[in-house]
């Protein structure tokens, strides 16, 4: 690969038995290369070009492609017929697919994007799907049938008010949604819950991580409250970043280990729901830039005896961590190894209900101007493991 190469020599198209080809992000791929090199096994990415470069239909004959493929600048796709020529459904050796729209300004092509994405249906063997900059309102129907999908990432799909149905995808392990700026609710559509069914359903049966970032209009994350449904049985990590308007969240996470919440203006209501008394599996907790959070739940530390990392930053109304008065040392989380607290100007005391545990290895407290007391259990010999 040559860093300064701008375009492939057209003569490369004569190497009809070529299997693998590698090039940098600025290289232009001539149409002839895609048309003739039908034996290619690897092709890192293809950039569509409305004027001089390849159209997506040129991918139609590359059915031996393996592993991963990125298709960029899909905004230059001429029409539905051209998209159908790509024949992604026949590329059974592809396991990773990235589809990218790169609008430089406001787009009014919602219907066009929806049609294009609908016909770009990949083979059912696909395991990893990333969609960037999609300006449609609805996601494609073929996602309902993508049972081998393990990972989905949505980024900058700003016109989607809802989200795709994911709850019944049996192998889905990771979901990341970033800058879904028009998404307002995660409800029954997200879960795919069937009210009419009398059978016991398991939704998101394999999901381990869920990241929702910069969803600034997200207001509700509803809970499926029925005895016939089990939700998130394997979910270990939840990240909510920049969800400033979120007002509700589920309360049942039987396997949750890591919770990260950064940027929220709801007075800690979603936090209180997630950190309900039923949560006993937490090992890491990070809370930052949450307005209206006055106190963490009293039983948080008592119930989560495997909690090893806790970080609380920029919670300006926080006055209390743990129970307000001493109730013995049962609230001491014996597994806590690292505690970071910063930017909490109203926090006056780490109360005796939260004594600094014997196991603590790292303690950081900064910009807590009202802090008066840091309780330590003297009969335990101070903090012998502090590094």
Short mmCIF file of C-alpha atoms in Angstrom, two decimals, residues 17-316:
data_model
loop_
_atom_site.label_atom_id
_atom_site.label_comp_id
_atom_site.label_asym_id
_atom_site.label_seq_id
_atom_site.Cartn_x
_atom_site.Cartn_y
_atom_site.Cartn_z
CA UNK A 17 -7.59 -14.05 -10.26
CA UNK A 18 -6.60 -11.50 -7.61
CA UNK A 19 -7.88 -12.56 -4.19
CA UNK A 20 -6.83 -9.81 -1.77
CA UNK A 21 -6.37 -6.09 -2.21
CA UNK A 22 -5.45 -3.40 0.33
CA UNK A 23 -5.37 0.39 0.00
CA UNK A 24 -5.68 3.62 1.98
CA UNK A 25 -8.78 5.68 2.61
CA UNK A 26 -7.97 8.29 -0.05
CA UNK A 27 -7.54 5.90 -2.96
CA UNK A 28 -10.14 5.98 -5.73
CA UNK A 29 -11.17 2.57 -7.02
CA UNK A 30 -11.91 2.51 -10.77
CA UNK A 31 -15.20 0.96 -11.81
CA UNK A 32 -13.36 -1.60 -13.95
CA UNK A 33 -11.62 -3.03 -10.89
CA UNK A 34 -14.89 -3.88 -9.16
CA UNK A 35 -16.49 -5.23 -12.33
CA UNK A 36 -13.71 -7.59 -13.33
CA UNK A 37 -12.06 -8.76 -10.10
CA UNK A 38 -14.89 -11.13 -9.22
CA UNK A 39 -12.57 -13.51 -7.37
CA UNK A 40 -11.75 -11.00 -4.65
CA UNK A 41 -11.92 -12.38 -1.11
CA UNK A 42 -11.04 -9.17 0.70
CA UNK A 43 -11.93 -5.58 -0.07
CA UNK A 44 -11.51 -3.16 2.86
CA UNK A 45 -14.07 -0.57 1.75
CA UNK A 46 -15.72 1.02 -1.25
CA UNK A 47 -16.56 4.71 -1.64
CA UNK A 48 -19.49 5.56 -3.86
CA UNK A 49 -19.08 8.53 -6.21
CA UNK A 50 -22.02 10.08 -8.02
CA UNK A 51 -19.95 11.49 -10.88
CA UNK A 52 -16.80 9.52 -11.71
CA UNK A 53 -16.40 6.71 -9.20
CA UNK A 54 -18.07 3.35 -8.74
CA UNK A 55 -21.74 2.85 -8.00
CA UNK A 56 -22.91 0.30 -5.49
CA UNK A 57 -24.18 -1.94 -8.28
CA UNK A 58 -20.57 -2.74 -9.19
CA UNK A 59 -20.40 -4.94 -6.09
CA UNK A 60 -22.91 -7.35 -7.59
CA UNK A 61 -20.40 -9.88 -8.84
CA UNK A 62 -18.16 -9.95 -5.76
CA UNK A 63 -19.88 -12.87 -4.05
CA UNK A 64 -16.64 -14.39 -2.73
CA UNK A 65 -15.90 -11.49 -0.36
CA UNK A 66 -15.10 -12.69 3.15
CA UNK A 67 -15.03 -11.27 6.65
CA UNK A 68 -15.80 -7.53 6.43
CA UNK A 69 -16.92 -4.85 3.99
CA UNK A 70 -17.52 -1.11 4.45
CA UNK A 71 -19.64 0.78 1.91
CA UNK A 72 -19.21 4.54 2.21
CA UNK A 73 -21.01 7.57 0.74
CA UNK A 74 -24.30 5.76 0.21
CA UNK A 75 -25.93 9.16 -0.30
CA UNK A 76 -24.61 8.90 -3.87
CA UNK A 77 -26.65 5.78 -4.63
CA UNK A 78 -28.74 6.61 -7.68
CA UNK A 79 -31.92 4.68 -6.92
CA UNK A 80 -33.46 1.46 -5.63
CA UNK A 81 -32.61 -0.44 -8.79
CA UNK A 82 -28.93 0.43 -8.47
CA UNK A 83 -28.90 -0.67 -4.81
CA UNK A 84 -30.51 -4.01 -5.69
CA UNK A 85 -27.64 -4.73 -8.09
CA UNK A 86 -25.23 -4.85 -5.15
CA UNK A 87 -26.72 -8.27 -4.36
CA UNK A 88 -25.58 -8.25 -0.73
CA UNK A 89 -27.96 -11.08 0.09
CA UNK A 90 -25.76 -13.47 -1.93
CA UNK A 91 -22.54 -12.58 -0.13
CA UNK A 92 -22.76 -15.40 2.37
CA UNK A 93 -19.12 -15.21 3.49
CA UNK A 94 -19.43 -11.65 4.84
CA UNK A 95 -19.69 -11.47 8.61
CA UNK A 96 -19.17 -7.73 9.17
CA UNK A 97 -20.92 -4.97 7.25
CA UNK A 98 -20.64 -1.20 7.68
CA UNK A 99 -23.03 1.09 5.79
CA UNK A 100 -22.26 4.82 5.86
CA UNK A 101 -24.07 7.92 4.67
CA UNK A 102 -22.04 11.14 4.84
CA UNK A 103 -24.31 14.12 4.35
CA UNK A 104 -22.41 17.40 4.50
CA UNK A 105 -25.57 19.41 5.27
CA UNK A 106 -29.29 19.00 6.05
CA UNK A 107 -30.86 16.10 4.21
CA UNK A 108 -34.45 15.66 3.07
CA UNK A 109 -33.88 12.19 1.67
CA UNK A 110 -35.52 10.14 4.43
CA UNK A 111 -37.67 8.12 2.03
CA UNK A 112 -34.74 7.53 -0.29
CA UNK A 113 -32.49 6.31 2.51
CA UNK A 114 -35.19 3.95 3.77
CA UNK A 115 -35.68 2.42 0.33
CA UNK A 116 -31.93 2.01 -0.22
CA UNK A 117 -31.33 0.39 3.17
CA UNK A 118 -34.31 -1.93 2.73
CA UNK A 119 -32.92 -3.42 -0.49
CA UNK A 120 -29.37 -3.67 0.90
CA UNK A 121 -30.38 -6.79 2.75
CA UNK A 122 -27.29 -8.83 3.68
CA UNK A 123 -27.04 -12.59 3.87
CA UNK A 124 -28.43 -14.18 7.04
CA UNK A 125 -24.88 -15.18 8.06
CA UNK A 126 -24.08 -11.57 8.99
CA UNK A 127 -22.86 -11.18 12.59
CA UNK A 128 -21.78 -7.53 12.89
CA UNK A 129 -23.71 -4.58 11.50
CA UNK A 130 -22.84 -0.88 11.74
CA UNK A 131 -25.02 1.88 10.28
CA UNK A 132 -23.74 5.47 10.22
CA UNK A 133 -25.56 8.63 9.15
CA UNK A 134 -28.77 6.93 8.00
CA UNK A 135 -31.43 9.64 7.52
CA UNK A 136 -34.49 7.43 7.29
CA UNK A 137 -37.24 7.40 9.91
CA UNK A 138 -37.64 3.61 10.02
CA UNK A 139 -35.09 0.83 10.01
CA UNK A 140 -35.35 -2.05 7.50
CA UNK A 141 -37.67 -4.99 8.03
CA UNK A 142 -34.91 -7.53 7.36
CA UNK A 143 -33.37 -6.81 10.77
CA UNK A 144 -36.19 -8.84 12.32
CA UNK A 145 -34.85 -11.93 10.56
CA UNK A 146 -31.14 -11.39 11.31
CA UNK A 147 -30.89 -14.08 13.97
CA UNK A 148 -27.12 -14.53 13.70
CA UNK A 149 -26.38 -10.89 14.49
CA UNK A 150 -24.07 -10.53 17.48
CA UNK A 151 -23.38 -6.80 17.39
CA UNK A 152 -25.29 -3.75 16.16
CA UNK A 153 -23.99 -0.19 16.18
CA UNK A 154 -26.10 2.79 15.11
CA UNK A 155 -24.44 6.18 14.84
CA UNK A 156 -25.90 9.52 13.80
CA UNK A 157 -29.25 8.15 12.63
CA UNK A 158 -30.80 11.43 13.63
CA UNK A 159 -34.28 11.16 12.10
CA UNK A 160 -35.27 7.89 13.78
CA UNK A 161 -37.81 8.58 16.53
CA UNK A 162 -38.05 4.95 17.57
CA UNK A 163 -35.59 2.14 17.26
CA UNK A 164 -35.51 -1.23 15.59
CA UNK A 165 -37.00 -4.35 17.18
CA UNK A 166 -34.12 -6.18 18.82
CA UNK A 167 -35.53 -8.23 21.69
CA UNK A 168 -35.97 -11.49 19.76
CA UNK A 169 -32.49 -11.64 18.19
CA UNK A 170 -31.19 -14.76 19.90
CA UNK A 171 -27.45 -14.14 19.45
CA UNK A 172 -27.30 -10.39 19.92
CA UNK A 173 -24.54 -9.62 22.45
CA UNK A 174 -23.63 -5.95 21.96
CA UNK A 175 -25.79 -2.92 21.09
CA UNK A 176 -24.49 0.63 20.75
CA UNK A 177 -26.60 3.64 19.81
CA UNK A 178 -24.79 6.95 19.43
CA UNK A 179 -26.25 10.35 18.48
CA UNK A 180 -29.78 9.09 17.91
CA UNK A 181 -30.88 12.66 18.40
CA UNK A 182 -34.57 12.21 17.60
CA UNK A 183 -35.17 8.98 19.54
CA UNK A 184 -37.74 9.61 22.26
CA UNK A 185 -38.71 6.25 23.71
CA UNK A 186 -37.42 2.73 24.23
CA UNK A 187 -40.67 0.83 24.63
CA UNK A 188 -42.48 -2.27 23.45
CA UNK A 189 -41.21 -1.76 19.90
CA UNK A 190 -37.63 -1.96 21.13
CA UNK A 191 -38.32 -5.15 23.07
CA UNK A 192 -40.56 -6.71 20.43
CA UNK A 193 -42.96 -7.77 23.15
CA UNK A 194 -46.10 -9.55 21.94
CA UNK A 195 -49.04 -8.68 24.21
CA UNK A 196 -51.20 -11.38 22.68
CA UNK A 197 -48.87 -14.26 23.45
CA UNK A 198 -49.57 -16.48 26.47
CA UNK A 199 -46.13 -18.08 26.35
CA UNK A 200 -43.25 -17.05 28.59
CA UNK A 201 -40.91 -14.88 26.53
CA UNK A 202 -37.21 -14.19 26.99
CA UNK A 203 -36.23 -10.86 25.43
CA UNK A 204 -32.62 -9.96 24.68
CA UNK A 205 -31.59 -13.47 25.78
CA UNK A 206 -27.87 -13.06 25.00
CA UNK A 207 -27.31 -9.29 25.32
CA UNK A 208 -24.29 -8.39 27.46
CA UNK A 209 -23.62 -4.70 26.75
CA UNK A 210 -25.97 -1.81 25.97
CA UNK A 211 -24.53 1.65 25.25
CA UNK A 212 -26.80 4.65 24.59
CA UNK A 213 -24.89 7.88 23.97
CA UNK A 214 -25.99 11.42 23.08
CA UNK A 215 -29.69 10.56 22.86
CA UNK A 216 -30.67 14.06 23.90
CA UNK A 217 -34.42 13.68 23.28
CA UNK A 218 -34.80 10.28 24.91
CA UNK A 219 -37.42 10.66 27.63
CA UNK A 220 -38.63 7.16 28.44
CA UNK A 221 -36.98 3.79 28.75
CA UNK A 222 -39.95 1.64 29.62
CA UNK A 223 -40.01 -1.59 31.55
CA UNK A 224 -41.90 -4.70 30.46
CA UNK A 225 -43.73 -5.50 33.68
CA UNK A 226 -45.35 -8.88 33.35
CA UNK A 227 -44.69 -12.31 34.81
CA UNK A 228 -44.68 -13.85 31.34
CA UNK A 229 -41.56 -11.99 30.22
CA UNK A 230 -37.90 -12.23 31.21
CA UNK A 231 -35.79 -9.30 29.99
CA UNK A 232 -32.01 -8.81 29.93
CA UNK A 233 -31.09 -12.08 31.70
CA UNK A 234 -27.40 -11.75 30.67
CA UNK A 235 -26.94 -7.96 30.48
CA UNK A 236 -23.71 -7.07 32.29
CA UNK A 237 -22.93 -3.50 31.19
CA UNK A 238 -25.16 -0.44 30.71
CA UNK A 239 -23.85 2.97 29.64
CA UNK A 240 -26.10 6.04 29.42
CA UNK A 241 -24.21 9.15 28.28
CA UNK A 242 -25.73 12.49 27.33
CA UNK A 243 -29.33 11.32 27.88
CA UNK A 244 -30.22 14.59 29.59
CA UNK A 245 -34.01 14.30 29.41
CA UNK A 246 -34.36 10.67 30.43
CA UNK A 247 -37.08 10.35 33.08
CA UNK A 248 -37.53 6.60 33.48
CA UNK A 249 -35.59 3.34 33.25
CA UNK A 250 -36.20 -0.36 34.02
CA UNK A 251 -35.50 -1.73 37.47
CA UNK A 252 -34.74 -5.39 36.73
CA UNK A 253 -31.18 -6.22 35.68
CA UNK A 254 -30.38 -9.63 37.18
CA UNK A 255 -26.79 -9.80 35.85
CA UNK A 256 -25.69 -6.14 35.73
CA UNK A 257 -22.03 -5.65 36.67
CA UNK A 258 -21.06 -2.24 35.27
CA UNK A 259 -23.23 0.88 35.22
CA UNK A 260 -22.07 4.18 33.70
CA UNK A 261 -24.35 7.24 33.75
CA UNK A 262 -22.98 10.58 32.55
CA UNK A 263 -25.07 13.66 31.76
CA UNK A 264 -28.63 13.59 33.10
CA UNK A 265 -31.00 16.28 34.39
CA UNK A 266 -33.72 14.12 35.89
CA UNK A 267 -32.97 14.27 39.59
CA UNK A 268 -31.58 10.75 39.64
CA UNK A 269 -34.93 9.04 38.99
CA UNK A 270 -33.56 6.64 36.33
CA UNK A 271 -30.56 5.97 38.58
CA UNK A 272 -32.80 5.08 41.49
CA UNK A 273 -34.76 2.72 39.27
CA UNK A 274 -31.70 0.89 37.92
CA UNK A 275 -30.06 0.80 41.37
CA UNK A 276 -33.14 -0.77 42.89
CA UNK A 277 -33.05 -3.08 45.88
CA UNK A 278 -33.17 -6.08 43.56
CA UNK A 279 -29.73 -5.27 42.10
CA UNK A 280 -27.06 -7.41 43.79
CA UNK A 281 -24.47 -8.09 41.07
CA UNK A 282 -22.82 -4.66 40.55
CA UNK A 283 -19.00 -4.52 40.43
CA UNK A 284 -18.44 -1.03 38.92
CA UNK A 285 -20.45 2.20 39.23
CA UNK A 286 -19.69 5.54 37.52
CA UNK A 287 -22.01 8.53 37.92
CA UNK A 288 -21.09 11.94 36.52
CA UNK A 289 -22.78 15.23 35.72
CA UNK A 290 -26.20 14.28 37.13
CA UNK A 291 -28.36 17.15 38.31
CA UNK A 292 -30.86 16.71 41.12
CA UNK A 293 -29.18 13.65 42.64
CA UNK A 294 -29.18 14.25 46.39
CA UNK A 295 -28.37 10.81 47.77
CA UNK A 296 -27.58 7.32 46.55
CA UNK A 297 -29.85 4.53 47.67
CA UNK A 298 -29.22 3.35 51.20
CA UNK A 299 -28.94 -0.35 50.38
CA UNK A 300 -26.71 0.02 47.32
CA UNK A 301 -23.52 -0.95 49.15
CA UNK A 302 -25.14 -3.50 51.38
CA UNK A 303 -26.74 -5.37 48.48
CA UNK A 304 -23.77 -5.28 46.09
CA UNK A 305 -21.02 -6.95 48.05
CA UNK A 306 -18.84 -7.41 44.94
CA UNK A 307 -18.65 -3.71 44.12
CA UNK A 308 -14.95 -2.92 43.58
CA UNK A 309 -14.97 0.44 41.75
CA UNK A 310 -17.09 3.52 42.44
CA UNK A 311 -16.71 6.96 40.86
CA UNK A 312 -19.01 9.93 41.50
CA UNK A 313 -18.24 13.27 39.84
CA UNK A 314 -19.95 16.63 39.27
CA UNK A 315 -23.15 15.83 41.14
CA UNK A 316 -23.71 19.32 42.48
#
